[in-house]
Amino acid sequence: LSMHHHHPSEAHLEHHDKGRSHGSHEHGMTPVQSPALLQHEHLALVGEEVVDDTEFSELERVGKGVRVGQVIEHLSTELSEDTSCRSLPGAILLFACFIVSCLQAEEPTLNYSTRSLLNEILTEDANFAYIPGSQFQHDLGADQDVGMKVLDNANTRQDVHSWFRLGFFPLFQGSFSLDGPADMSAIITQWEYNSAIGGIRLSQELAPLGDCRDASMAKALANFDICSPAFHYLSTPLSPHLPDILAREVKEDDPVRWFFFSEDWSIIEARIDETLRPNSTWLQRRRSESVRAAVPLYNPELHTLTVVYAEFFFARSGKQWARVLAPTLKLQVYYKLFHIVVDVVCAVLVLQIFYAEGKEVRVIVIESKRQRMTPFKAIFEHFTQFWNGVDCLCMIGFSFLVFYWIGHIQNAQTLSDMLAGDLFGQRTMTGSEEEKAQALRALLDHVEMSLRHQLTVAYIRSICLFLVPMRMFKAFSAQARLSILTRTFTVCANDVFHFLLIFFTLFMSWAVCGIVLFGNSIEEFADFERAMNTCLRVVLGEIVWHEVREEAGPIVAALWLWTFCFVNSLVVLNMLLAIIMDAYTEVKSSVGTHSETLLEQAWETFTRWKARRAGHRLSVKEVLYALEDKQLPPDVKITPASFCDIVTGLGKEQAEEVLIGALQDADDLERTTHSVSAVIKMVGAVDTRVKAMNRNLTLLIGHSVASSNGAVKGPATPESIL
């Protein structure tokens, strides 16, 4: 069956032309070919015979033959889909096991609960500025003196001394009295499940000395002979974060004082006064950048070691900032069988990646030698491909993770052995002053080294948490319906890149404008980093209207906020969504009608594997390699019978299945896919062509009328005709 577009035959056209010529001579006219009729000749539709074979059944179409090139392309696609479907369970299992392993290793709930408890105790319970016999004490009915300040009220150097002497040290020493002896039995009940170990290290970070910006004015107005700028703490720290504290480890030349719990309270009190009084020789007021206290705590219930850091920063603006941080280390990494099983499964799956990539590299080396190519160049080209590069990064990331994880386990065991030694085995340390200081220094140094190591493990694990899903996307890429997301990003990547250049230009302009307008009075705009974060929060819907209105006034605040929200939130972000949705519609429309779902493909892979095991069919790889070995021209058509002759052992049913699949893929490729923007362009082009056809038809009708009436004077135009 076929359908034909019928057009006038050449004889009919010739007869029509003769008639027109005869009619023109009869009316005294010469046949003139108007240029207006030919100016849109390139838009004319050329009629050709179109055979529609879609009404045939698929078996009838296959019986007429399928091109070899289409069959090879279909088999290659099927092989890629089959390989991806087989690798998908392993990728999903690795992702799930790695997620569970990370949660088991980190135990964020445990660490957060410990940190929040200690932070609350040091912030709220370390009271100072006691007032004996105060009315406040009488109203509370308290039996002891009452502290009127907490950590947030420590704003001067005198407050630092008072907080450490009356608030911080008594918490760990086990006594809140100002003049009584330390109650050592109170140590057991003071922290409930956390016991302070050994003593407290008090260290001071010094800034280098330098010339003042104006030496004469500094001497005349402030009696400063030399300055010591501390640029690291000019503004408020964003948050108490562990990387900053661990990066600033105590150096050899930093002033350090040791306080041991085995000492009498009167001795500790005297040493605190000697160390932290504003006029003390240890606390160098001009050069001091920060004063940090560190004390280790052991939890026997959880078998963890926590280091409590309390630190004061002295900004050269005169402001004083305080931080409290309590990172925790597990002294027994593996104490659950489930955790061990999960990590073993992860290790096996990672080794499988190494094995698979090793096999591919081996094949590449063999092929490169056969083609007289440098193996290193071939391997480099292999891993520079995107998905192969993802596998390479996964292997590198997990190699580093295993290396640092083994070191983390060794560090935990070393700390456990140190705490079980003679010096730390008792509630209080024994030995001479030098021995106790050396032992406590070694313990804190090893704890901080272990914390840095643990932080590195967390960073590597975070990177791997993004690489492992990328391997899942690699398996998704061969499945038409699962790869929609990744292909959408690929299609719109170029447009998004150029869009982001404009977006960040506008975004940074408003952020810097916020610094200029509000930076002197609002903490959220105090520096560039915080201003960028604040603007991002505004884009996501968190409005800072009250803060900016109170500081800058309603007019300036409204102008900045309204223009920022209108341009960035309402216009620019919607343009980004339009770009992505346009690419999504294009990718979505390219998915063929015969594309399989994930469940259909999984079932097909299983049935093929089952039939292959039973000897009823060949594998896709065997059929593909056998067909490629024949080196047939791509345009040669093969039928099911000839296909069975070409591939030894291929059954008729499997041959028909392969050829039908090749035809379906070819039909899907012939379907033109367009995005929304492309459709709009096509509509515009069609509109132009329709207008041109209308113009030509108008001129043709006019000439026909004029020829029949013999009244054409001069060239015909659409205006004269209408």
XYZ file of C-alpha atoms in Angstrom:
722
model
C 0.000 0.000 0.000
C 1.281 3.455 -0.789
C 0.014 6.992 -0.802
C 0.823 9.506 -3.593
C 0.720 13.268 -3.758
C -0.775 13.860 -7.253
C 0.587 16.798 -9.226
C -0.155 18.044 -12.739
C 1.682 16.035 -15.361
C 4.173 17.590 -17.733
C 1.732 17.171 -20.663
C -0.987 18.939 -18.755
C 1.340 21.789 -17.835
C 2.531 22.061 -21.438
C -1.077 22.199 -22.687
C -1.886 24.839 -20.077
C 1.097 26.954 -21.140
C 0.090 26.705 -24.802
C -3.428 27.769 -23.914
C -2.139 30.773 -22.000
C 0.113 31.722 -24.907
C -2.722 31.377 -27.410
C -5.025 33.424 -25.283
C -2.433 36.129 -24.955
C -1.942 36.368 -28.712
C -5.673 36.546 -29.187
C -5.864 39.605 -26.968
C -2.881 41.247 -28.576
C -0.510 40.516 -25.697
C 2.880 38.910 -25.561
C 3.487 36.230 -22.953
C 5.403 37.974 -20.148
C 6.838 36.076 -17.196
C 6.348 38.457 -14.257
C 9.244 38.604 -11.781
C 6.654 38.794 -9.005
C 5.702 35.208 -9.699
C 9.267 33.965 -9.262
C 10.552 36.018 -6.351
C 9.417 33.319 -3.889
C 10.131 30.398 -6.151
C 12.466 28.862 -3.550
C 9.483 28.542 -1.214
C 7.452 26.421 -3.610
C 6.612 22.905 -2.468
C 8.196 20.330 -4.751
C 5.914 17.351 -5.063
C 7.462 13.944 -4.693
C 6.108 10.512 -4.176
C 6.047 9.542 -0.517
C 5.577 5.934 0.348
C 4.054 5.377 3.780
C 4.995 1.927 4.944
C 3.763 2.367 8.507
C 0.560 0.557 7.582
C 2.554 -2.610 7.069
C 3.037 -4.848 10.074
C 6.471 -4.930 11.655
C 7.081 -8.482 10.435
C 6.204 -7.446 6.871
C 8.622 -4.521 7.061
C 11.327 -6.780 8.483
C 10.695 -9.222 5.649
C 11.640 -6.513 3.163
C 15.001 -6.136 4.934
C 16.716 -3.824 7.419
C 19.954 -1.938 6.825
C 23.049 -3.411 8.471
C 24.030 -0.017 9.881
C 20.711 0.282 11.682
C 21.066 -3.231 13.095
C 24.601 -2.588 14.395
C 23.517 0.705 15.982
C 20.551 -1.016 17.637
C 22.719 -3.849 18.965
C 25.273 -1.359 20.329
C 22.496 0.512 22.123
C 21.057 -2.712 23.516
C 24.498 -3.816 24.704
C 25.045 -0.473 26.455
C 21.603 -0.636 28.083
C 22.162 -4.234 29.140
C 25.553 -3.389 30.671
C 24.103 -0.390 32.507
C 21.152 -2.410 33.776
C 23.514 -5.044 35.143
C 25.719 -2.421 36.830
C 22.807 -0.485 38.326
C 22.145 -2.837 41.299
C 25.798 -2.666 42.316
C 25.831 1.134 42.039
C 22.641 1.438 44.094
C 23.950 -1.012 46.695
C 27.243 0.891 46.975
C 25.360 4.160 47.397
C 23.085 2.726 50.109
C 25.910 1.011 51.991
C 28.121 4.084 51.827
C 25.321 6.274 53.187
C 24.803 3.881 56.107
C 28.564 3.646 56.682
C 28.867 7.433 56.887
C 26.030 7.675 59.386
C 27.473 4.875 61.510
C 30.949 6.403 61.477
C 29.937 9.980 62.241
C 27.001 9.415 64.625
C 25.997 13.100 64.414
C 23.267 12.813 67.046
C 25.750 11.648 69.671
C 28.309 14.335 68.822
C 25.710 17.082 68.707
C 24.155 16.120 72.035
C 27.563 16.135 73.734
C 28.571 19.430 72.172
C 25.257 21.148 72.919
C 25.380 20.022 76.571
C 28.903 21.292 77.145
C 28.247 24.498 75.234
C 25.163 25.196 77.337
C 26.984 24.484 80.599
C 29.901 26.772 79.746
C 27.642 29.485 78.352
C 24.923 29.491 80.999
C 26.396 27.888 84.135
C 29.920 29.313 84.234
C 28.789 32.357 86.220
C 31.130 35.046 87.491
C 31.028 38.500 89.103
C 29.712 37.087 92.383
C 28.049 39.508 94.791
C 28.072 38.269 98.421
C 24.844 38.957 100.311
C 23.085 40.601 97.367
C 19.346 41.245 97.283
C 19.200 38.977 94.221
C 20.704 36.169 96.284
C 18.217 36.857 99.085
C 15.280 36.749 96.656
C 16.431 33.401 95.291
C 17.000 31.982 98.746
C 20.437 30.813 97.645
C 22.891 29.492 100.192
C 25.979 30.624 98.308
C 27.101 33.694 96.467
C 25.397 34.370 93.148
C 27.125 35.151 89.866
C 25.548 38.055 88.003
C 27.247 37.458 84.620
C 27.685 34.639 82.107
C 30.023 34.088 79.168
C 28.143 36.436 76.836
C 28.738 39.269 79.312
C 32.533 38.896 79.266
C 33.397 42.060 77.328
C 36.690 43.218 78.877
C 40.042 41.768 79.895
C 38.923 41.972 83.520
C 35.899 39.844 82.618
C 38.182 37.233 81.036
C 40.101 36.901 84.280
C 36.903 36.812 86.346
C 35.192 34.239 84.087
C 38.123 31.832 84.145
C 38.672 32.214 87.909
C 35.057 32.167 89.101
C 33.220 30.363 86.297
C 35.339 28.092 84.113
C 37.869 26.529 86.492
C 35.401 25.782 89.324
C 33.218 23.821 86.888
C 36.025 21.348 86.292
C 37.630 21.573 89.691
C 34.410 20.543 91.435
C 33.921 23.531 93.737
C 31.962 26.750 93.341
C 33.166 28.356 96.546
C 35.449 31.320 96.360
C 37.607 30.569 99.374
C 36.955 26.947 100.377
C 39.028 23.912 99.375
C 38.177 21.916 96.268
C 35.738 19.065 96.820
C 37.336 16.251 94.810
C 34.330 13.958 95.269
C 32.197 16.519 93.462
C 34.101 15.805 90.236
C 32.217 12.532 89.888
C 28.776 14.146 90.024
C 29.521 17.542 88.489
C 29.543 16.410 84.847
C 27.341 13.328 85.280
C 28.743 11.062 82.539
C 31.743 13.225 81.509
C 34.865 13.204 83.663
C 37.615 15.811 83.324
C 41.050 14.250 82.805
C 44.383 15.516 84.051
C 44.074 19.264 83.915
C 43.641 22.368 81.766
C 45.953 23.902 79.182
C 45.819 27.674 78.895
C 47.550 29.040 75.789
C 47.941 32.475 74.264
C 48.244 33.340 70.579
C 50.448 36.350 69.872
C 50.413 38.745 66.940
C 53.682 40.047 65.458
C 54.883 43.509 66.389
C 54.869 46.216 63.746
C 54.987 49.941 63.185
C 51.891 51.999 63.800
C 50.237 53.628 60.802
C 51.017 57.054 62.210
C 53.789 56.724 64.800
C 53.695 60.340 66.006
C 49.934 60.396 66.466
C 49.957 56.968 68.148
C 52.555 58.227 70.622
C 50.876 61.543 71.268
C 47.291 60.385 71.618
C 47.562 56.782 72.878
C 51.140 56.555 74.201
C 51.787 53.653 71.801
C 55.405 53.177 70.804
C 54.695 50.107 68.684
C 51.589 48.375 67.339
C 50.610 44.745 66.906
C 47.705 44.446 64.468
C 45.643 41.260 64.629
C 43.961 41.273 61.231
C 42.612 37.732 61.655
C 39.866 38.861 64.031
C 38.872 42.302 62.791
C 35.188 41.337 62.735
C 32.853 38.860 64.359
C 33.706 35.220 63.685
C 30.970 33.670 61.550
C 30.512 30.734 63.947
C 32.505 28.545 66.343
C 33.939 26.150 63.809
C 36.409 23.363 64.373
C 38.662 23.812 61.289
C 39.746 27.273 62.423
C 40.718 26.128 65.921
C 42.541 23.037 64.691
C 44.365 25.019 62.015
C 45.778 27.326 64.702
C 47.599 24.689 66.686
C 49.653 25.724 69.688
C 53.180 26.585 68.557
C 56.402 26.127 70.451
C 56.853 29.846 71.146
C 53.253 30.425 72.302
C 52.922 31.110 76.042
C 51.339 28.080 77.771
C 50.280 27.475 81.370
C 49.214 24.113 82.852
C 46.669 23.629 85.641
C 46.247 20.153 87.165
C 43.189 18.905 89.003
C 45.420 17.181 91.550
C 46.574 20.567 92.848
C 44.990 22.406 95.750
C 42.424 25.023 94.815
C 44.337 27.811 96.512
C 47.356 27.049 94.307
C 45.205 27.026 91.172
C 43.528 30.267 92.197
C 46.852 31.995 92.762
C 48.183 30.805 89.392
C 45.021 32.028 87.642
C 45.472 35.483 89.160
C 49.136 35.483 88.204
C 48.309 34.449 84.646
C 45.170 36.359 83.670
C 45.118 39.568 85.671
C 45.151 42.561 83.283
C 48.523 43.673 84.687
C 50.100 40.196 84.597
C 53.327 39.564 82.716
C 51.984 36.395 81.036
C 49.014 38.072 79.319
C 50.612 40.421 76.796
C 47.893 42.958 76.247
C 49.393 44.578 73.145
C 50.308 41.394 71.267
C 47.637 38.993 72.474
C 45.246 37.831 69.753
C 43.461 35.134 71.725
C 43.473 33.160 74.963
C 42.358 29.547 74.698
C 41.637 26.953 77.363
C 41.496 23.236 76.519
C 40.423 20.413 78.824
C 39.844 16.728 77.908
C 36.709 14.905 79.072
C 36.186 11.140 79.057
C 32.755 9.509 78.816
C 32.867 5.885 80.049
C 29.326 5.114 78.868
C 30.072 6.041 75.257
C 33.836 5.435 75.387
C 34.493 8.837 73.843
C 37.021 11.593 74.427
C 35.865 15.199 74.157
C 38.052 18.299 74.212
C 36.354 21.440 75.494
C 37.734 24.643 73.974
C 36.920 28.032 75.470
C 38.561 30.872 73.579
C 38.532 34.667 73.722
C 39.520 36.791 70.697
C 40.773 40.339 71.096
C 39.938 42.424 68.019
C 41.914 45.632 67.534
C 38.644 47.519 67.236
C 38.260 46.960 70.984
C 35.623 44.258 70.741
C 36.120 40.935 72.488
C 34.599 37.712 71.139
C 34.167 34.320 72.817
C 33.840 30.800 71.428
C 33.008 27.472 73.027
C 33.559 24.260 71.078
C 33.558 20.607 72.127
C 34.613 18.128 69.378
C 34.313 14.434 70.219
C 36.414 11.399 69.275
C 35.254 7.800 69.481
C 37.923 5.649 71.108
C 36.360 2.492 69.655
C 35.486 2.963 66.000
C 33.876 -0.433 65.424
C 31.636 -1.554 68.262
C 28.651 -2.715 66.172
C 28.649 -5.808 63.985
C 26.294 -4.060 61.584
C 28.864 -1.299 61.004
C 31.554 -3.877 60.212
C 29.292 -5.719 57.750
C 28.354 -2.506 55.942
C 31.991 -1.425 55.577
C 32.991 -4.881 54.319
C 30.262 -4.731 51.656
C 31.436 -1.253 50.641
C 35.022 -2.496 50.383
C 33.971 -5.434 48.181
C 31.982 -3.165 45.854
C 34.877 -0.718 45.590
C 37.262 -3.573 44.789
C 34.831 -4.592 42.064
C 35.234 -1.130 40.533
C 39.009 -1.551 40.590
C 38.673 -4.996 39.001
C 36.359 -3.783 36.218
C 38.545 -0.790 35.407
C 41.630 -3.011 35.483
C 40.069 -5.303 32.889
C 39.238 -2.321 30.679
C 42.773 -0.964 30.978
C 44.165 -4.379 30.067
C 42.025 -4.492 26.913
C 43.058 -0.934 26.045
C 46.743 -1.790 26.401
C 46.354 -4.863 24.159
C 44.453 -2.884 21.523
C 46.950 -0.011 21.619
C 49.854 -2.384 21.065
C 48.038 -3.993 18.154
C 47.403 -0.577 16.631
C 50.991 0.525 17.385
C 49.803 3.244 19.729
C 51.343 4.386 23.002
C 49.508 2.588 25.865
C 49.759 5.619 28.133
C 48.083 7.815 25.520
C 45.297 5.276 25.021
C 44.707 4.998 28.786
C 44.728 8.788 29.097
C 42.139 9.143 26.329
C 40.027 6.479 28.028
C 39.930 8.201 31.421
C 39.461 11.689 29.978
C 36.009 10.609 28.857
C 33.475 11.916 31.357
C 32.019 8.724 32.807
C 35.358 6.924 32.804
C 36.783 9.958 34.587
C 34.071 9.577 37.235
C 35.178 5.980 37.800
C 38.793 7.133 38.068
C 37.884 9.805 40.619
C 35.900 7.224 42.595
C 38.924 4.941 42.770
C 41.194 7.807 43.838
C 38.695 9.078 46.421
C 38.114 5.680 48.004
C 41.864 4.989 48.040
C 42.461 8.147 50.078
C 39.452 7.369 52.261
C 40.718 3.883 53.118
C 44.209 5.226 53.838
C 42.999 7.961 56.197
C 40.355 5.717 57.750
C 43.014 3.186 58.758
C 45.022 6.038 60.272
C 41.920 7.217 62.131
C 41.444 3.749 63.649
C 45.098 3.672 64.722
C 44.797 7.126 66.330
C 41.749 6.028 68.313
C 43.570 2.949 69.551
C 46.616 5.027 70.531
C 44.463 7.427 72.553
C 42.746 4.511 74.255
C 46.138 3.079 75.229
C 47.317 6.462 76.539
C 44.266 6.858 78.771
C 44.755 3.332 80.124
C 48.327 4.160 81.205
C 49.645 4.910 84.650
C 49.320 8.698 84.486
C 45.725 8.873 83.260
C 44.450 5.702 84.883
C 43.540 7.543 88.087
C 41.074 10.370 88.660
C 43.980 12.721 89.237
C 47.389 12.694 87.622
C 50.448 11.546 89.540
C 54.096 12.382 89.154
C 56.175 15.513 89.149
C 55.066 18.819 87.662
C 57.180 18.292 84.561
C 55.966 14.721 84.041
C 52.319 15.735 84.341
C 52.796 18.657 81.956
C 54.585 16.443 79.447
C 51.896 13.736 79.643
C 49.011 16.201 79.314
C 50.772 17.966 76.433
C 51.248 14.656 74.626
C 47.595 13.733 75.172
C 46.200 17.047 73.896
C 48.606 17.134 70.946
C 47.576 13.634 69.909
C 43.893 14.456 70.395
C 44.178 17.541 68.184
C 46.132 15.581 65.585
C 43.397 12.925 65.642
C 40.723 15.607 65.286
C 42.499 17.053 62.243
C 42.745 13.534 60.847
C 39.046 12.966 61.536
C 38.204 16.236 59.804
C 40.194 15.154 56.735
C 38.286 11.868 56.684
C 35.027 13.830 56.807
C 36.098 15.986 53.840
C 37.107 12.950 51.757
C 33.907 11.156 52.695
C 31.899 14.217 51.624
C 33.576 14.193 48.207
C 32.887 10.481 47.809
C 29.241 11.111 48.692
C 28.994 13.068 45.421
C 31.124 10.699 43.349
C 29.102 7.594 44.244
C 25.795 9.044 42.908
C 27.674 10.071 39.764
C 28.366 6.386 39.138
C 24.626 5.815 39.407
C 24.104 8.521 36.793
C 26.572 6.660 34.595
C 24.296 3.628 34.768
C 21.297 5.900 34.171
C 22.845 7.467 31.065
C 22.186 4.396 28.898
C 18.513 4.260 29.916
C 16.456 6.734 27.902
C 13.998 7.590 30.659
C 16.508 7.713 33.511
C 18.951 9.889 31.579
C 16.490 12.746 31.054
C 17.948 14.718 33.969
C 21.602 14.359 32.964
C 20.850 15.045 29.301
C 18.853 18.124 30.291
C 21.887 19.506 32.115
C 24.052 18.715 29.102
C 21.717 20.483 26.671
C 21.275 23.630 28.772
C 24.844 23.807 30.145
C 26.021 26.391 27.616
C 23.014 28.677 28.115
C 23.168 28.314 31.898
C 26.874 29.220 31.916
C 26.255 32.494 30.072
C 23.209 33.157 32.212
C 25.183 32.699 35.444
C 27.733 35.286 34.311
C 24.967 37.881 34.189
C 23.299 36.595 37.353
C 26.433 36.761 39.502
C 27.274 40.193 38.135
C 23.908 41.511 39.293
C 24.027 39.480 42.506
C 27.432 40.800 43.571
C 26.414 44.361 42.709
C 23.537 44.238 45.195
C 25.681 42.442 47.784
C 28.410 45.103 47.679
C 25.718 47.785 47.677
C 24.381 46.201 50.879
C 27.866 46.367 52.415
C 28.123 50.060 51.516
C 24.674 50.925 52.856
C 24.290 48.614 55.854
C 27.727 47.129 56.595
C 28.548 49.578 59.369
C 25.481 48.689 61.418
C 24.165 45.237 60.417
C 26.208 42.111 61.083
C 24.715 40.294 58.052
C 26.468 42.821 55.768
C 29.673 43.264 57.781
C 31.886 41.695 55.087
C 31.664 40.294 51.573
C 31.143 36.673 52.605
C 28.273 37.439 54.938
C 26.690 39.859 52.463
C 26.692 37.188 49.745
C 25.115 34.688 52.142
C 22.473 37.220 53.185
C 21.586 38.032 49.572
C 21.273 34.331 48.805
C 18.883 33.951 51.740
C 16.830 36.870 50.401
C 16.635 35.220 46.967
C 15.385 32.039 48.627
C 12.668 33.936 50.480
C 14.175 34.957 53.835
C 13.543 38.694 54.007
C 15.748 40.918 56.213
C 13.392 43.886 55.999
C 13.225 44.851 59.679
C 17.010 44.889 60.106
C 17.742 47.057 57.071
C 14.785 49.373 57.721
C 15.865 50.102 61.294
C 19.433 50.879 60.295
C 19.097 52.545 56.870
C 15.586 53.981 56.962
C 12.461 52.882 55.076
C 13.250 54.628 51.776
C 16.791 53.330 51.263
C 15.868 49.888 52.600
C 12.814 49.668 50.344
C 14.760 50.712 47.246
C 17.488 48.147 47.875
C 15.164 45.288 48.857
C 12.451 45.849 46.234
C 14.843 46.204 43.321
C 16.866 43.200 44.467
C 13.804 40.971 44.865
C 12.264 42.104 41.569
C 15.391 41.657 39.457
C 16.974 38.606 41.051
C 14.042 36.701 42.540
C 11.230 37.429 40.086
C 12.993 37.995 36.763
C 16.398 36.340 36.721
C 15.479 33.130 38.552
C 12.430 32.631 36.338
C 14.643 33.078 33.294
C 16.863 30.310 34.653
C 13.836 28.051 35.087
C 12.734 28.868 31.535
C 16.148 27.868 30.156
C 16.085 24.571 32.035
C 12.468 23.798 31.118
C 13.147 24.545 27.455
C 15.993 22.021 27.492
C 13.833 19.558 29.408
C 11.053 19.680 26.825
C 13.578 19.068 24.060
C 15.085 16.077 25.866
C 11.683 14.756 26.880
C 10.389 14.898 23.313
C 13.470 13.021 22.083
C 12.555 9.946 24.128
C 11.248 7.440 21.608
C 7.818 5.903 21.849
C 9.453 2.481 21.980
C 11.802 3.388 24.846
C 11.552 0.963 27.719
C 10.938 1.822 31.323
C 13.408 0.730 33.978
C 11.251 -2.208 35.076
C 10.695 -3.337 31.490
C 14.398 -3.193 30.776
C 15.232 -5.083 33.973
C 12.703 -7.791 33.095
C 14.052 -7.983 29.545
C 17.612 -8.348 30.853
C 16.503 -11.119 33.194
C 14.598 -13.042 30.500
C 17.534 -12.744 28.110
C 19.906 -14.014 30.774
C 17.562 -16.893 31.560
C 17.208 -17.847 27.870
C 20.960 -17.534 27.417
C 21.536 -19.917 30.329
C 19.062 -22.365 28.765
C 20.857 -22.165 25.391
C 17.824 -20.761 23.542
C 19.471 -17.556 22.369
C 22.788 -15.779 21.908
C 23.935 -12.820 23.943
C 23.744 -9.347 22.448
C 27.537 -9.092 22.501
C 27.929 -12.326 20.515
C 25.448 -11.200 17.856
C 27.053 -7.763 17.573
C 30.610 -9.066 17.272
C 29.569 -11.714 14.732
C 27.839 -9.099 12.575
C 30.765 -6.673 12.792
C 33.224 -9.390 11.812
C 31.423 -9.811 8.462
C 32.245 -6.173 7.620
C 29.095 -5.726 5.539
C 28.313 -2.329 3.969
C 25.933 -0.288 6.159
C 23.340 0.102 3.363
C 22.996 -3.619 2.734
C 19.609 -4.926 3.861
C 19.280 -8.192 5.730
C 16.194 -10.280 6.394
C 15.620 -12.671 9.302
C 16.692 -15.591 7.121
C 19.889 -13.932 5.928
C 20.575 -12.726 9.473
C 20.454 -16.323 10.705
C 22.872 -17.311 7.953
C 25.307 -14.529 8.881
C 25.301 -15.224 12.645
C 25.811 -18.867 13.455
C 23.436 -20.174 16.101
C 21.021 -17.252 15.839
C 17.383 -18.346 15.977
C 14.665 -16.942 13.744
C 12.700 -15.535 16.679
C 15.733 -13.671 18.047
C 16.625 -12.436 14.547
C 13.133 -11.013 14.069
C 13.292 -9.419 17.529
C 16.603 -7.709 16.736
C 15.466 -6.465 13.324
C 12.152 -5.177 14.690
C 14.057 -3.315 17.415
C 16.362 -1.801 14.783
C 13.345 -0.585 12.784
C 11.753 0.907 15.896
C 14.955 2.761 16.760
C 15.167 4.053 13.191
C 11.562 5.258 13.373
C 12.300 7.066 16.637
C 15.360 8.743 15.107
C 13.325 9.971 12.135
C 10.972 11.752 14.491
C 12.026 15.386 14.654
C 12.309 16.709 18.205
C 12.172 20.376 19.081
C 12.309 22.512 22.157
C 9.786 25.242 22.891
C 12.088 27.942 21.516
C 12.731 25.884 18.371
C 8.984 25.434 17.841
C 8.497 29.200 18.122
C 11.168 29.726 15.453
C 9.525 27.145 13.217
C 6.132 28.820 13.622
C 7.709 32.113 12.573
C 9.294 30.488 9.519
C 6.000 28.823 8.576
C 4.214 32.157 8.944
C 6.719 33.780 6.561
C 6.268 31.017 3.994
C 2.479 31.160 4.220
C 2.550 34.915 3.617
C 4.836 34.389 0.603
C 2.537 31.694 -0.778
C -0.444 33.991 -0.281
C 1.363 36.742 -2.193
C 2.210 34.408 -5.074
C -1.334 33.040 -5.228
C -2.723 36.578 -5.260
C -0.457 37.524 -8.162
C -1.299 34.314 -10.010
C -5.024 34.901 -9.637
C -4.603 38.494 -10.778
C -2.698 37.486 -13.897
C -5.297 34.862 -14.685
C -8.096 37.420 -14.369
C -6.159 39.998 -16.372
C -5.298 37.491 -19.090
C -8.913 36.441 -19.447
C -10.168 40.057 -19.555
C -7.252 41.482 -21.537
C -7.052 44.463 -19.198
C -3.617 44.181 -17.670
C -1.713 47.425 -17.943
C 1.716 47.407 -16.468
C 3.047 44.971 -13.880
C 0.422 43.487 -11.586
C 0.748 44.064 -7.863
C -1.275 42.686 -4.970
C -2.576 46.197 -4.247
C -3.864 46.708 -7.768
C -5.440 43.270 -7.830
C -7.158 43.650 -4.451
